[in-house]
PDB file of C-alpha atoms in Angstrom:
ATOM      1  CA  MET A   1      -5.082  16.487  -6.774  1.00 69.00           C
ATOM      2  CA  TYR A   2      -6.707  13.305  -5.505  1.00 75.00           C
ATOM      3  CA  LYS A   3      -6.191  11.915  -2.043  1.00 78.00           C
ATOM      4  CA  VAL A   4      -6.269   8.204  -1.274  1.00 79.00           C
ATOM      5  CA  LYS A   5      -8.305   7.128   1.725  1.00 84.00           C
ATOM      6  CA  TYR A   6      -8.189   3.539   2.873  1.00 86.00           C
ATOM      7  CA  LEU A   7     -11.204   1.844   4.379  1.00 92.00           C
ATOM      8  CA  PRO A   8     -10.639   0.750   7.973  1.00 94.00           C
ATOM      9  CA  SER A   9     -11.021  -2.881   6.899  1.00 96.00           C
ATOM     10  CA  ALA A  10      -8.306  -2.457   4.270  1.00 93.00           C
ATOM     11  CA  GLU A  11      -5.973  -0.895   6.829  1.00 92.00           C
ATOM     12  CA  GLN A  12      -6.645  -3.790   9.218  1.00 96.00           C
ATOM     13  CA  ASP A  13      -5.999  -6.341   6.470  1.00 96.00           C
ATOM     14  CA  LEU A  14      -2.708  -4.699   5.508  1.00 94.00           C
ATOM     15  CA  LEU A  15      -1.638  -4.478   9.146  1.00 95.00           C
ATOM     16  CA  GLY A  16      -2.474  -8.158   9.613  1.00 97.00           C
ATOM     17  CA  ILE A  17      -0.452  -9.133   6.549  1.00 97.00           C
ATOM     18  CA  VAL A  18       2.508  -6.989   7.597  1.00 97.00           C
ATOM     19  CA  THR A  19       2.393  -8.405  11.133  1.00 98.00           C
ATOM     20  CA  TYR A  20       2.258 -11.971   9.811  1.00 98.00           C
ATOM     21  CA  ILE A  21       5.298 -11.399   7.606  1.00 98.00           C
ATOM     22  CA  ALA A  22       7.257  -9.578  10.317  1.00 98.00           C
ATOM     23  CA  VAL A  23       6.453 -11.888  13.232  1.00 98.00           C
ATOM     24  CA  ASP A  24       5.361 -15.315  11.973  1.00 98.00           C
ATOM     25  CA  LEU A  25       7.734 -15.440   9.030  1.00 98.00           C
ATOM     26  CA  ALA A  26      10.410 -13.522  10.965  1.00 98.00           C
ATOM     27  CA  ASN A  27      11.086 -11.118   8.109  1.00 98.00           C
ATOM     28  CA  PRO A  28      10.567  -7.556   9.361  1.00 97.00           C
ATOM     29  CA  GLN A  29      12.406  -6.003   6.411  1.00 97.00           C
ATOM     30  CA  ALA A  30      10.051  -7.639   3.909  1.00 97.00           C
ATOM     31  CA  ALA A  31       7.074  -6.492   5.985  1.00 97.00           C
ATOM     32  CA  GLU A  32       8.358  -2.918   6.042  1.00 95.00           C
ATOM     33  CA  ASP A  33       9.049  -2.994   2.306  1.00 94.00           C
ATOM     34  CA  LEU A  34       5.553  -4.299   1.581  1.00 94.00           C
ATOM     35  CA  TYR A  35       3.931  -1.634   3.728  1.00 92.00           C
ATOM     36  CA  SER A  36       6.012   1.173   2.228  1.00 90.00           C
ATOM     37  CA  CYS A  37       5.417  -0.077  -1.283  1.00 89.00           C
ATOM     38  CA  SER A  38       1.669  -0.449  -0.757  1.00 87.00           C
ATOM     39  CA  ILE A  39       1.188   3.011   0.682  1.00 80.00           C
ATOM     40  CA  GLY A  40       3.785   4.747  -1.482  1.00 68.00           C
ATOM     41  CA  ASN A  41       2.635   3.299  -4.780  1.00 68.00           C
ATOM     42  CA  SER A  42      -0.968   4.353  -4.358  1.00 66.00           C
ATOM     43  CA  ASP A  43       0.015   7.982  -3.772  1.00 59.00           C
ATOM     44  CA  ARG A  44       2.643   7.992  -6.518  1.00 60.00           C
ATOM     45  CA  ASN A  45       0.254   6.537  -9.111  1.00 58.00           C
ATOM     46  CA  LEU A  46      -2.185   9.364  -8.538  1.00 58.00           C
ATOM     47  CA  ARG A  47       0.498  11.930  -9.384  1.00 59.00           C
ATOM     48  CA  SER A  48       1.912   9.975 -12.317  1.00 55.00           C
ATOM     49  CA  ASP A  49       0.988  10.649 -15.930  1.00 55.00           C
ATOM     50  CA  ARG A  50       0.536   6.898 -16.336  1.00 57.00           C
ATOM     51  CA  GLY A  51      -1.391   6.327 -13.120  1.00 52.00           C
ATOM     52  CA  ASN A  52      -4.929   5.081 -13.619  1.00 53.00           C
ATOM     53  CA  GLU A  53      -4.418   4.853 -17.371  1.00 54.00           C
ATOM     54  CA  TYR A  54      -7.288   2.374 -17.645  1.00 49.00           C
ATOM     55  CA  TYR A  55      -9.843   4.844 -16.324  1.00 47.00           C
TER      56      TYR A  55
END
């Protein structure tokens, strides 16, 4: 099975986006959903029969 590893710059970008949504836009639930969806989808697609179907 494959394992997803994020580059440190990608992790920093995602954290910055999540922080902006949670703090500046005052929507912590949307920030949490985005983070969960971003991390969860990458792992789920690797295990899916349809994940990476273009490769």
